[in-house]
mmJSON file of the N, C-alpha and C atoms, coordinates in Angstrom:
{"data_MODEL":{"atom_site":{
"group_PDB":["ATOM","ATOM","ATOM","ATOM","ATOM","ATOM","ATOM","ATOM","ATOM","ATOM","ATOM","ATOM","ATOM","ATOM","ATOM","ATOM","ATOM","ATOM","ATOM","ATOM","ATOM","ATOM","ATOM","ATOM","ATOM","ATOM","ATOM","ATOM","ATOM","ATOM","ATOM","ATOM","ATOM","ATOM","ATOM","ATOM","ATOM","ATOM","ATOM","ATOM","ATOM","ATOM","ATOM","ATOM","ATOM","ATOM","ATOM","ATOM","ATOM","ATOM","ATOM","ATOM","ATOM","ATOM","ATOM","ATOM","ATOM","ATOM","ATOM","ATOM","ATOM","ATOM","ATOM","ATOM","ATOM","ATOM","ATOM","ATOM","ATOM","ATOM","ATOM","ATOM","ATOM","ATOM","ATOM","ATOM","ATOM","ATOM","ATOM","ATOM","ATOM","ATOM","ATOM","ATOM","ATOM","ATOM","ATOM","ATOM","ATOM","ATOM","ATOM","ATOM","ATOM","ATOM","ATOM","ATOM","ATOM","ATOM","ATOM","ATOM","ATOM","ATOM","ATOM","ATOM","ATOM","ATOM","ATOM","ATOM","ATOM","ATOM","ATOM","ATOM","ATOM","ATOM","ATOM","ATOM","ATOM","ATOM","ATOM","ATOM","ATOM","ATOM","ATOM","ATOM","ATOM","ATOM","ATOM","ATOM","ATOM","ATOM","ATOM","ATOM","ATOM","ATOM","ATOM","ATOM","ATOM","ATOM","ATOM","ATOM","ATOM","ATOM","ATOM","ATOM","ATOM","ATOM","ATOM","ATOM","ATOM","ATOM","ATOM","ATOM","ATOM","ATOM","ATOM","ATOM","ATOM","ATOM","ATOM","ATOM","ATOM","ATOM","ATOM","ATOM","ATOM","ATOM","ATOM","ATOM","ATOM","ATOM","ATOM","ATOM","ATOM","ATOM","ATOM","ATOM","ATOM","ATOM","ATOM","ATOM","ATOM","ATOM","ATOM","ATOM","ATOM","ATOM","ATOM","ATOM","ATOM","ATOM","ATOM","ATOM","ATOM","ATOM","ATOM","ATOM","ATOM","ATOM","ATOM","ATOM","ATOM","ATOM","ATOM","ATOM","ATOM","ATOM","ATOM","ATOM","ATOM","ATOM"],
"id":[1,2,3,4,5,6,7,8,9,10,11,12,13,14,15,16,17,18,19,20,21,22,23,24,25,26,27,28,29,30,31,32,33,34,35,36,37,38,39,40,41,42,43,44,45,46,47,48,49,50,51,52,53,54,55,56,57,58,59,60,61,62,63,64,65,66,67,68,69,70,71,72,73,74,75,76,77,78,79,80,81,82,83,84,85,86,87,88,89,90,91,92,93,94,95,96,97,98,99,100,101,102,103,104,105,106,107,108,109,110,111,112,113,114,115,116,117,118,119,120,121,122,123,124,125,126,127,128,129,130,131,132,133,134,135,136,137,138,139,140,141,142,143,144,145,146,147,148,149,150,151,152,153,154,155,156,157,158,159,160,161,162,163,164,165,166,167,168,169,170,171,172,173,174,175,176,177,178,179,180,181,182,183,184,185,186,187,188,189,190,191,192,193,194,195,196,197,198,199,200,201,202,203,204,205,206,207,208,209,210],
"type_symbol":["N","C","C","N","C","C","N","C","C","N","C","C","N","C","C","N","C","C","N","C","C","N","C","C","N","C","C","N","C","C","N","C","C","N","C","C","N","C","C","N","C","C","N","C","C","N","C","C","N","C","C","N","C","C","N","C","C","N","C","C","N","C","C","N","C","C","N","C","C","N","C","C","N","C","C","N","C","C","N","C","C","N","C","C","N","C","C","N","C","C","N","C","C","N","C","C","N","C","C","N","C","C","N","C","C","N","C","C","N","C","C","N","C","C","N","C","C","N","C","C","N","C","C","N","C","C","N","C","C","N","C","C","N","C","C","N","C","C","N","C","C","N","C","C","N","C","C","N","C","C","N","C","C","N","C","C","N","C","C","N","C","C","N","C","C","N","C","C","N","C","C","N","C","C","N","C","C","N","C","C","N","C","C","N","C","C","N","C","C","N","C","C","N","C","C","N","C","C","N","C","C","N","C","C","N","C","C","N","C","C"],
"label_atom_id":["N","CA","C","N","CA","C","N","CA","C","N","CA","C","N","CA","C","N","CA","C","N","CA","C","N","CA","C","N","CA","C","N","CA","C","N","CA","C","N","CA","C","N","CA","C","N","CA","C","N","CA","C","N","CA","C","N","CA","C","N","CA","C","N","CA","C","N","CA","C","N","CA","C","N","CA","C","N","CA","C","N","CA","C","N","CA","C","N","CA","C","N","CA","C","N","CA","C","N","CA","C","N","CA","C","N","CA","C","N","CA","C","N","CA","C","N","CA","C","N","CA","C","N","CA","C","N","CA","C","N","CA","C","N","CA","C","N","CA","C","N","CA","C","N","CA","C","N","CA","C","N","CA","C","N","CA","C","N","CA","C","N","CA","C","N","CA","C","N","CA","C","N","CA","C","N","CA","C","N","CA","C","N","CA","C","N","CA","C","N","CA","C","N","CA","C","N","CA","C","N","CA","C","N","CA","C","N","CA","C","N","CA","C","N","CA","C","N","CA","C","N","CA","C","N","CA","C","N","CA","C","N","CA","C","N","CA","C","N","CA","C","N","CA","C"],
"label_alt_id":[null,null,null,null,null,null,null,null,null,null,null,null,null,null,null,null,null,null,null,null,null,null,null,null,null,null,null,null,null,null,null,null,null,null,null,null,null,null,null,null,null,null,null,null,null,null,null,null,null,null,null,null,null,null,null,null,null,null,null,null,null,null,null,null,null,null,null,null,null,null,null,null,null,null,null,null,null,null,null,null,null,null,null,null,null,null,null,null,null,null,null,null,null,null,null,null,null,null,null,null,null,null,null,null,null,null,null,null,null,null,null,null,null,null,null,null,null,null,null,null,null,null,null,null,null,null,null,null,null,null,null,null,null,null,null,null,null,null,null,null,null,null,null,null,null,null,null,null,null,null,null,null,null,null,null,null,null,null,null,null,null,null,null,null,null,null,null,null,null,null,null,null,null,null,null,null,null,null,null,null,null,null,null,null,null,null,null,null,null,null,null,null,null,null,null,null,null,null,null,null,null,null,null,null,null,null,null,null,null,null],
"label_comp_id":["MET","MET","MET","ASP","ASP","ASP","SER","SER","SER","VAL","VAL","VAL","GLU","GLU","GLU","GLN","GLN","GLN","ARG","ARG","ARG","LEU","LEU","LEU","ILE","ILE","ILE","ASP","ASP","ASP","LEU","LEU","LEU","GLU","GLU","GLU","MET","MET","MET","ARG","ARG","ARG","ILE","ILE","ILE","THR","THR","THR","HIS","HIS","HIS","HIS","HIS","HIS","GLU","GLU","GLU","ARG","ARG","ARG","MET","MET","MET","ALA","ALA","ALA","GLU","GLU","GLU","GLU","GLU","GLU","LEU","LEU","LEU","SER","SER","SER","GLN","GLN","GLN","VAL","VAL","VAL","VAL","VAL","VAL","ALA","ALA","ALA","ASP","ASP","ASP","GLN","GLN","GLN","GLY","GLY","GLY","GLN","GLN","GLN","MET","MET","MET","ILE","ILE","ILE","ASP","ASP","ASP","MET","MET","MET","LEU","LEU","LEU","THR","THR","THR","ALA","ALA","ALA","ARG","ARG","ARG","VAL","VAL","VAL","ARG","ARG","ARG","ARG","ARG","ARG","LEU","LEU","LEU","LEU","LEU","LEU","ALA","ALA","ALA","ARG","ARG","ARG","LEU","LEU","LEU","GLN","GLN","GLN","GLU","GLU","GLU","ALA","ALA","ALA","GLU","GLU","GLU","GLY","GLY","GLY","GLY","GLY","GLY","TRP","TRP","TRP","ARG","ARG","ARG","PRO","PRO","PRO","SER","SER","SER","PRO","PRO","PRO","GLN","GLN","GLN","ASP","ASP","ASP","GLU","GLU","GLU","LYS","LYS","LYS","PRO","PRO","PRO","PRO","PRO","PRO","PRO","PRO","PRO","HIS","HIS","HIS","TYR","TYR","TYR"],
"label_asym_id":["A","A","A","A","A","A","A","A","A","A","A","A","A","A","A","A","A","A","A","A","A","A","A","A","A","A","A","A","A","A","A","A","A","A","A","A","A","A","A","A","A","A","A","A","A","A","A","A","A","A","A","A","A","A","A","A","A","A","A","A","A","A","A","A","A","A","A","A","A","A","A","A","A","A","A","A","A","A","A","A","A","A","A","A","A","A","A","A","A","A","A","A","A","A","A","A","A","A","A","A","A","A","A","A","A","A","A","A","A","A","A","A","A","A","A","A","A","A","A","A","A","A","A","A","A","A","A","A","A","A","A","A","A","A","A","A","A","A","A","A","A","A","A","A","A","A","A","A","A","A","A","A","A","A","A","A","A","A","A","A","A","A","A","A","A","A","A","A","A","A","A","A","A","A","A","A","A","A","A","A","A","A","A","A","A","A","A","A","A","A","A","A","A","A","A","A","A","A","A","A","A","A","A","A","A","A","A","A","A","A"],
"label_entity_id":["1","1","1","1","1","1","1","1","1","1","1","1","1","1","1","1","1","1","1","1","1","1","1","1","1","1","1","1","1","1","1","1","1","1","1","1","1","1","1","1","1","1","1","1","1","1","1","1","1","1","1","1","1","1","1","1","1","1","1","1","1","1","1","1","1","1","1","1","1","1","1","1","1","1","1","1","1","1","1","1","1","1","1","1","1","1","1","1","1","1","1","1","1","1","1","1","1","1","1","1","1","1","1","1","1","1","1","1","1","1","1","1","1","1","1","1","1","1","1","1","1","1","1","1","1","1","1","1","1","1","1","1","1","1","1","1","1","1","1","1","1","1","1","1","1","1","1","1","1","1","1","1","1","1","1","1","1","1","1","1","1","1","1","1","1","1","1","1","1","1","1","1","1","1","1","1","1","1","1","1","1","1","1","1","1","1","1","1","1","1","1","1","1","1","1","1","1","1","1","1","1","1","1","1","1","1","1","1","1","1"],
"label_seq_id":[1,1,1,2,2,2,3,3,3,4,4,4,5,5,5,6,6,6,7,7,7,8,8,8,9,9,9,10,10,10,11,11,11,12,12,12,13,13,13,14,14,14,15,15,15,16,16,16,17,17,17,18,18,18,19,19,19,20,20,20,21,21,21,22,22,22,23,23,23,24,24,24,25,25,25,26,26,26,27,27,27,28,28,28,29,29,29,30,30,30,31,31,31,32,32,32,33,33,33,34,34,34,35,35,35,36,36,36,37,37,37,38,38,38,39,39,39,40,40,40,41,41,41,42,42,42,43,43,43,44,44,44,45,45,45,46,46,46,47,47,47,48,48,48,49,49,49,50,50,50,51,51,51,52,52,52,53,53,53,54,54,54,55,55,55,56,56,56,57,57,57,58,58,58,59,59,59,60,60,60,61,61,61,62,62,62,63,63,63,64,64,64,65,65,65,66,66,66,67,67,67,68,68,68,69,69,69,70,70,70],
"pdbx_PDB_ins_code":[null,null,null,null,null,null,null,null,null,null,null,null,null,null,null,null,null,null,null,null,null,null,null,null,null,null,null,null,null,null,null,null,null,null,null,null,null,null,null,null,null,null,null,null,null,null,null,null,null,null,null,null,null,null,null,null,null,null,null,null,null,null,null,null,null,null,null,null,null,null,null,null,null,null,null,null,null,null,null,null,null,null,null,null,null,null,null,null,null,null,null,null,null,null,null,null,null,null,null,null,null,null,null,null,null,null,null,null,null,null,null,null,null,null,null,null,null,null,null,null,null,null,null,null,null,null,null,null,null,null,null,null,null,null,null,null,null,null,null,null,null,null,null,null,null,null,null,null,null,null,null,null,null,null,null,null,null,null,null,null,null,null,null,null,null,null,null,null,null,null,null,null,null,null,null,null,null,null,null,null,null,null,null,null,null,null,null,null,null,null,null,null,null,null,null,null,null,null,null,null,null,null,null,null,null,null,null,null,null,null],
"Cartn_x":[58.106,58.185,59.597,59.641,60.969,61.497,62.738,63.393,62.78,62.296,61.682,60.388,59.594,58.34,58.612,59.599,59.95,60.439,61.235,61.723,60.564,59.579,58.403,57.614,57.455,56.749,57.502,58.817,59.631,59.501,59.535,59.398,58.022,56.98,55.636,55.523,56.147,56.123,56.857,57.987,58.76,57.982,57.32,56.525,55.386,54.726,53.638,54.149,55.29,55.886,56.205,56.786,57.157,55.924,54.866,53.627,53.034,53.027,52.497,53.352,54.656,55.561,55.357,55.164,54.93,53.628,52.587,51.315,51.468,52.207,52.429,53.229,54.256,55.056,54.232,53.374,52.506,51.594,51.068,50.201,50.988,52.21,53.054,53.314,53.616,53.874,52.617,51.461,50.203,49.933,50.139,49.943,50.893,52.14,53.111,52.744,52.218,51.765,50.656,49.708,48.626,49.17,50.123,50.71,51.453,52.2,52.922,51.932,50.834,49.817,49.233,48.929,48.359,49.352,50.616,51.629,51.908,51.895,52.089,50.976,49.745,48.611,48.742,49.178,49.338,50.425,51.535,52.621,52.142,51.388,50.851,49.954,49.082,48.21,49.03,50.044,50.886,51.642,52.145,52.841,51.899,50.676,49.698,49.395,49.235,48.977,50.173,51.377,52.574,52.677,52.389,52.432,51.389,50.211,49.177,49.645,50.239,50.698,51.833,52.753,53.863,53.409,52.375,51.87,51.322,50.779,50.219,51.218,52.419,53.412,54.225,54.305,55.137,56.037,57.329,58.2,57.865,57.824,57.568,58.9,58.868,60.121,60.881,60.176,60.839,61.691,61.291,62.041,63.401,63.551,64.792,65.749,65.311,66.191,67.185,68.385,69.332,68.84,69.242,68.856,69.355,68.711,69.048,70.489,71.142,72.485,73.56,73.226,74.216,74.477],
"Cartn_y":[236.326,235.845,236.125,236.758,237.063,235.88,235.981,234.857,234.567,235.585,235.367,234.581,234.955,234.248,232.792,232.575,231.212,230.396,231.01,230.317,229.926,230.813,230.494,229.332,229.351,228.259,226.947,226.971,225.768,225.266,226.177,225.787,225.188,225.771,225.234,223.836,223.622,222.293,221.287,221.689,220.798,220.48,221.478,221.26,220.296,220.478,219.581,218.153,218.003,216.677,216.062,216.827,216.317,215.966,216.751,216.443,215.123,214.931,213.685,212.494,212.677,211.608,211.274,212.291,212.069,211.301,211.62,210.904,209.444,209.206,207.836,207.041,207.655,206.969,206.694,207.629,207.441,206.233,206.092,204.949,203.639,203.653,202.454,202.056,203.032,202.75,202.197,202.761,202.272,200.838,200.553,199.192,198.208,198.604,197.731,197.506,198.521,198.363,197.336,197.388,196.404,195.007,194.887,193.583,193.042,193.899,193.48,193.007,193.73,193.325,191.963,191.76,190.483,189.343,189.563,188.525,188.234,189.265,189.074,188.208,188.485,187.681,186.238,186.061,184.705,183.938,184.6,183.947,183.568,184.442,184.123,182.896,182.832,181.648,180.389,180.484,179.31,178.879,179.832,179.496,178.833,179.314,178.704,177.275,177.063,175.707,174.796,175.313,174.529,174.153,175.091,174.797,173.764,173.841,172.835,171.457,171.421,170.14,169.568,170.406,169.934,169.545,170.188,169.89,168.479,167.953,166.609,165.535,165.93,164.955,164.455,163.143,162.517,161.495,161.533,160.539,159.136,158.209,156.814,156.153,155.087,154.384,153.937,153.654,153.23,154.349,155.594,156.734,156.882,156.349,156.517,155.336,154.264,153.107,153.419,152.886,153.066,152.327,152.757,152.06,150.608,149.737,148.312,148.013,148.872,148.567,148.766,149.2,149.353,148.073],
"Cartn_z":[-65.032,-63.662,-63.142,-61.985,-61.448,-60.637,-60.235,-59.568,-58.2,-57.5,-56.182,-56.347,-57.327,-57.575,-57.983,-58.827,-59.239,-58.048,-57.192,-56.001,-55.087,-54.95,-54.136,-54.737,-56.035,-56.719,-56.499,-56.66,-56.445,-55.015,-54.052,-52.651,-52.367,-52.933,-52.755,-53.339,-54.488,-55.108,-54.222,-53.682,-52.813,-51.537,-50.967,-49.759,-50.054,-51.177,-51.571,-51.707,-52.341,-52.508,-51.146,-50.243,-48.921,-48.091,-48.212,-47.5,-47.981,-49.298,-49.865,-49.424,-49.44,-49.025,-47.534,-46.703,-45.269,-45.05,-45.811,-45.701,-46.112,-47.191,-47.649,-46.612,-46.05,-45.032,-43.78,-43.425,-42.267,-42.487,-43.692,-43.999,-43.941,-44.434,-44.38,-42.93,-42.093,-40.678,-40.013,-40.319,-39.755,-40.201,-41.478,-41.999,-41.316,-41.147,-40.494,-39.031,-38.37,-36.988,-36.885,-37.816,-37.826,-38.071,-38.99,-39.287,-38.064,-37.383,-36.182,-35.122,-34.933,-33.954,-34.307,-35.594,-36.03,-35.806,-36.175,-36.022,-34.551,-33.714,-32.281,-31.706,-32.093,-31.624,-32.102,-33.325,-33.873,-33.119,-32.833,-32.088,-30.694,-30.055,-28.718,-28.766,-29.781,-29.913,-30.144,-30.985,-31.252,-30.005,-29.239,-27.997,-27.01,-26.922,-26.022,-26.457,-27.752,-28.248,-27.99,-28.16,-27.916,-26.442,-25.556,-24.128,-23.745,-24.355,-24.094,-24.558,-25.737,-26.283,-25.439,-24.998,-24.186,-22.786,-22.284,-20.945,-20.84,-21.9,-21.884,-22.266,-22.625,-23.083,-21.905,-21.785,-20.759,-21.461,-21.169,-21.815,-21.335,-22.273,-21.905,-21.565,-20.814,-20.491,-21.739,-22.805,-24.045,-24.618,-24.381,-24.906,-24.233,-23.036,-22.287,-22.443,-23.076,-23.293,-24.397,-24.308,-25.411,-26.658,-27.813,-29.046,-29.032,-29.821,-29.82,-30.243,-30.973,-31.461,-30.38,-29.189,-28.13,-27.415],
"occupancy":[1.0,1.0,1.0,1.0,1.0,1.0,1.0,1.0,1.0,1.0,1.0,1.0,1.0,1.0,1.0,1.0,1.0,1.0,1.0,1.0,1.0,1.0,1.0,1.0,1.0,1.0,1.0,1.0,1.0,1.0,1.0,1.0,1.0,1.0,1.0,1.0,1.0,1.0,1.0,1.0,1.0,1.0,1.0,1.0,1.0,1.0,1.0,1.0,1.0,1.0,1.0,1.0,1.0,1.0,1.0,1.0,1.0,1.0,1.0,1.0,1.0,1.0,1.0,1.0,1.0,1.0,1.0,1.0,1.0,1.0,1.0,1.0,1.0,1.0,1.0,1.0,1.0,1.0,1.0,1.0,1.0,1.0,1.0,1.0,1.0,1.0,1.0,1.0,1.0,1.0,1.0,1.0,1.0,1.0,1.0,1.0,1.0,1.0,1.0,1.0,1.0,1.0,1.0,1.0,1.0,1.0,1.0,1.0,1.0,1.0,1.0,1.0,1.0,1.0,1.0,1.0,1.0,1.0,1.0,1.0,1.0,1.0,1.0,1.0,1.0,1.0,1.0,1.0,1.0,1.0,1.0,1.0,1.0,1.0,1.0,1.0,1.0,1.0,1.0,1.0,1.0,1.0,1.0,1.0,1.0,1.0,1.0,1.0,1.0,1.0,1.0,1.0,1.0,1.0,1.0,1.0,1.0,1.0,1.0,1.0,1.0,1.0,1.0,1.0,1.0,1.0,1.0,1.0,1.0,1.0,1.0,1.0,1.0,1.0,1.0,1.0,1.0,1.0,1.0,1.0,1.0,1.0,1.0,1.0,1.0,1.0,1.0,1.0,1.0,1.0,1.0,1.0,1.0,1.0,1.0,1.0,1.0,1.0,1.0,1.0,1.0,1.0,1.0,1.0,1.0,1.0,1.0,1.0,1.0,1.0],
"B_iso_or_equiv":[0.0,0.0,0.0,0.0,0.0,0.0,0.0,0.0,0.0,0.0,0.0,0.0,0.0,0.0,0.0,0.0,0.0,0.0,0.0,0.0,0.0,0.0,0.0,0.0,0.0,0.0,0.0,0.0,0.0,0.0,0.0,0.0,0.0,0.0,0.0,0.0,0.0,0.0,0.0,0.0,0.0,0.0,0.0,0.0,0.0,0.0,0.0,0.0,0.0,0.0,0.0,0.0,0.0,0.0,0.0,0.0,0.0,0.0,0.0,0.0,0.0,0.0,0.0,0.0,0.0,0.0,0.0,0.0,0.0,0.0,0.0,0.0,0.0,0.0,0.0,0.0,0.0,0.0,0.0,0.0,0.0,0.0,0.0,0.0,0.0,0.0,0.0,0.0,0.0,0.0,0.0,0.0,0.0,0.0,0.0,0.0,0.0,0.0,0.0,0.0,0.0,0.0,0.0,0.0,0.0,0.0,0.0,0.0,0.0,0.0,0.0,0.0,0.0,0.0,0.0,0.0,0.0,0.0,0.0,0.0,0.0,0.0,0.0,0.0,0.0,0.0,0.0,0.0,0.0,0.0,0.0,0.0,0.0,0.0,0.0,0.0,0.0,0.0,0.0,0.0,0.0,0.0,0.0,0.0,0.0,0.0,0.0,0.0,0.0,0.0,0.0,0.0,0.0,0.0,0.0,0.0,0.0,0.0,0.0,0.0,0.0,0.0,0.0,0.0,0.0,0.0,0.0,0.0,0.0,0.0,0.0,0.0,0.0,0.0,0.0,0.0,0.0,0.0,0.0,0.0,0.0,0.0,0.0,0.0,0.0,0.0,0.0,0.0,0.0,0.0,0.0,0.0,0.0,0.0,0.0,0.0,0.0,0.0,0.0,0.0,0.0,0.0,0.0,0.0,0.0,0.0,0.0,0.0,0.0,0.0],
"pdbx_formal_charge":[null,null,null,null,null,null,null,null,null,null,null,null,null,null,null,null,null,null,null,null,null,null,null,null,null,null,null,null,null,null,null,null,null,null,null,null,null,null,null,null,null,null,null,null,null,null,null,null,null,null,null,null,null,null,null,null,null,null,null,null,null,null,null,null,null,null,null,null,null,null,null,null,null,null,null,null,null,null,null,null,null,null,null,null,null,null,null,null,null,null,null,null,null,null,null,null,null,null,null,null,null,null,null,null,null,null,null,null,null,null,null,null,null,null,null,null,null,null,null,null,null,null,null,null,null,null,null,null,null,null,null,null,null,null,null,null,null,null,null,null,null,null,null,null,null,null,null,null,null,null,null,null,null,null,null,null,null,null,null,null,null,null,null,null,null,null,null,null,null,null,null,null,null,null,null,null,null,null,null,null,null,null,null,null,null,null,null,null,null,null,null,null,null,null,null,null,null,null,null,null,null,null,null,null,null,null,null,null,null,null],
"auth_seq_id":[1,1,1,2,2,2,3,3,3,4,4,4,5,5,5,6,6,6,7,7,7,8,8,8,9,9,9,10,10,10,11,11,11,12,12,12,13,13,13,14,14,14,15,15,15,16,16,16,17,17,17,18,18,18,19,19,19,20,20,20,21,21,21,22,22,22,23,23,23,24,24,24,25,25,25,26,26,26,27,27,27,28,28,28,29,29,29,30,30,30,31,31,31,32,32,32,33,33,33,34,34,34,35,35,35,36,36,36,37,37,37,38,38,38,39,39,39,40,40,40,41,41,41,42,42,42,43,43,43,44,44,44,45,45,45,46,46,46,47,47,47,48,48,48,49,49,49,50,50,50,51,51,51,52,52,52,53,53,53,54,54,54,55,55,55,56,56,56,57,57,57,58,58,58,59,59,59,60,60,60,61,61,61,62,62,62,63,63,63,64,64,64,65,65,65,66,66,66,67,67,67,68,68,68,69,69,69,70,70,70],
"auth_comp_id":["MET","MET","MET","ASP","ASP","ASP","SER","SER","SER","VAL","VAL","VAL","GLU","GLU","GLU","GLN","GLN","GLN","ARG","ARG","ARG","LEU","LEU","LEU","ILE","ILE","ILE","ASP","ASP","ASP","LEU","LEU","LEU","GLU","GLU","GLU","MET","MET","MET","ARG","ARG","ARG","ILE","ILE","ILE","THR","THR","THR","HIS","HIS","HIS","HIS","HIS","HIS","GLU","GLU","GLU","ARG","ARG","ARG","MET","MET","MET","ALA","ALA","ALA","GLU","GLU","GLU","GLU","GLU","GLU","LEU","LEU","LEU","SER","SER","SER","GLN","GLN","GLN","VAL","VAL","VAL","VAL","VAL","VAL","ALA","ALA","ALA","ASP","ASP","ASP","GLN","GLN","GLN","GLY","GLY","GLY","GLN","GLN","GLN","MET","MET","MET","ILE","ILE","ILE","ASP","ASP","ASP","MET","MET","MET","LEU","LEU","LEU","THR","THR","THR","ALA","ALA","ALA","ARG","ARG","ARG","VAL","VAL","VAL","ARG","ARG","ARG","ARG","ARG","ARG","LEU","LEU","LEU","LEU","LEU","LEU","ALA","ALA","ALA","ARG","ARG","ARG","LEU","LEU","LEU","GLN","GLN","GLN","GLU","GLU","GLU","ALA","ALA","ALA","GLU","GLU","GLU","GLY","GLY","GLY","GLY","GLY","GLY","TRP","TRP","TRP","ARG","ARG","ARG","PRO","PRO","PRO","SER","SER","SER","PRO","PRO","PRO","GLN","GLN","GLN","ASP","ASP","ASP","GLU","GLU","GLU","LYS","LYS","LYS","PRO","PRO","PRO","PRO","PRO","PRO","PRO","PRO","PRO","HIS","HIS","HIS","TYR","TYR","TYR"],
"auth_asym_id":["A","A","A","A","A","A","A","A","A","A","A","A","A","A","A","A","A","A","A","A","A","A","A","A","A","A","A","A","A","A","A","A","A","A","A","A","A","A","A","A","A","A","A","A","A","A","A","A","A","A","A","A","A","A","A","A","A","A","A","A","A","A","A","A","A","A","A","A","A","A","A","A","A","A","A","A","A","A","A","A","A","A","A","A","A","A","A","A","A","A","A","A","A","A","A","A","A","A","A","A","A","A","A","A","A","A","A","A","A","A","A","A","A","A","A","A","A","A","A","A","A","A","A","A","A","A","A","A","A","A","A","A","A","A","A","A","A","A","A","A","A","A","A","A","A","A","A","A","A","A","A","A","A","A","A","A","A","A","A","A","A","A","A","A","A","A","A","A","A","A","A","A","A","A","A","A","A","A","A","A","A","A","A","A","A","A","A","A","A","A","A","A","A","A","A","A","A","A","A","A","A","A","A","A","A","A","A","A","A","A"],
"auth_atom_id":["N","CA","C","N","CA","C","N","CA","C","N","CA","C","N","CA","C","N","CA","C","N","CA","C","N","CA","C","N","CA","C","N","CA","C","N","CA","C","N","CA","C","N","CA","C","N","CA","C","N","CA","C","N","CA","C","N","CA","C","N","CA","C","N","CA","C","N","CA","C","N","CA","C","N","CA","C","N","CA","C","N","CA","C","N","CA","C","N","CA","C","N","CA","C","N","CA","C","N","CA","C","N","CA","C","N","CA","C","N","CA","C","N","CA","C","N","CA","C","N","CA","C","N","CA","C","N","CA","C","N","CA","C","N","CA","C","N","CA","C","N","CA","C","N","CA","C","N","CA","C","N","CA","C","N","CA","C","N","CA","C","N","CA","C","N","CA","C","N","CA","C","N","CA","C","N","CA","C","N","CA","C","N","CA","C","N","CA","C","N","CA","C","N","CA","C","N","CA","C","N","CA","C","N","CA","C","N","CA","C","N","CA","C","N","CA","C","N","CA","C","N","CA","C","N","CA","C","N","CA","C","N","CA","C","N","CA","C","N","CA","C","N","CA","C"],
"pdbx_PDB_model_num":[1,1,1,1,1,1,1,1,1,1,1,1,1,1,1,1,1,1,1,1,1,1,1,1,1,1,1,1,1,1,1,1,1,1,1,1,1,1,1,1,1,1,1,1,1,1,1,1,1,1,1,1,1,1,1,1,1,1,1,1,1,1,1,1,1,1,1,1,1,1,1,1,1,1,1,1,1,1,1,1,1,1,1,1,1,1,1,1,1,1,1,1,1,1,1,1,1,1,1,1,1,1,1,1,1,1,1,1,1,1,1,1,1,1,1,1,1,1,1,1,1,1,1,1,1,1,1,1,1,1,1,1,1,1,1,1,1,1,1,1,1,1,1,1,1,1,1,1,1,1,1,1,1,1,1,1,1,1,1,1,1,1,1,1,1,1,1,1,1,1,1,1,1,1,1,1,1,1,1,1,1,1,1,1,1,1,1,1,1,1,1,1,1,1,1,1,1,1,1,1,1,1,1,1,1,1,1,1,1,1]
}}}
């Protein structure tokens, strides 16, 4: 095997490795995108529940009195 043929084989191996790595990274990015979407939806639901809970809350007069030790 001459040096040109060996260099071509080495380059093909490197290209194969880079293609596989690109596919794996693409899958990681896709998985992270799905996770971000799920977490975003969860945060929105939690914010809506928090706003509902705060909307019904009214401070009572007892909450505004100073503590008994004053």
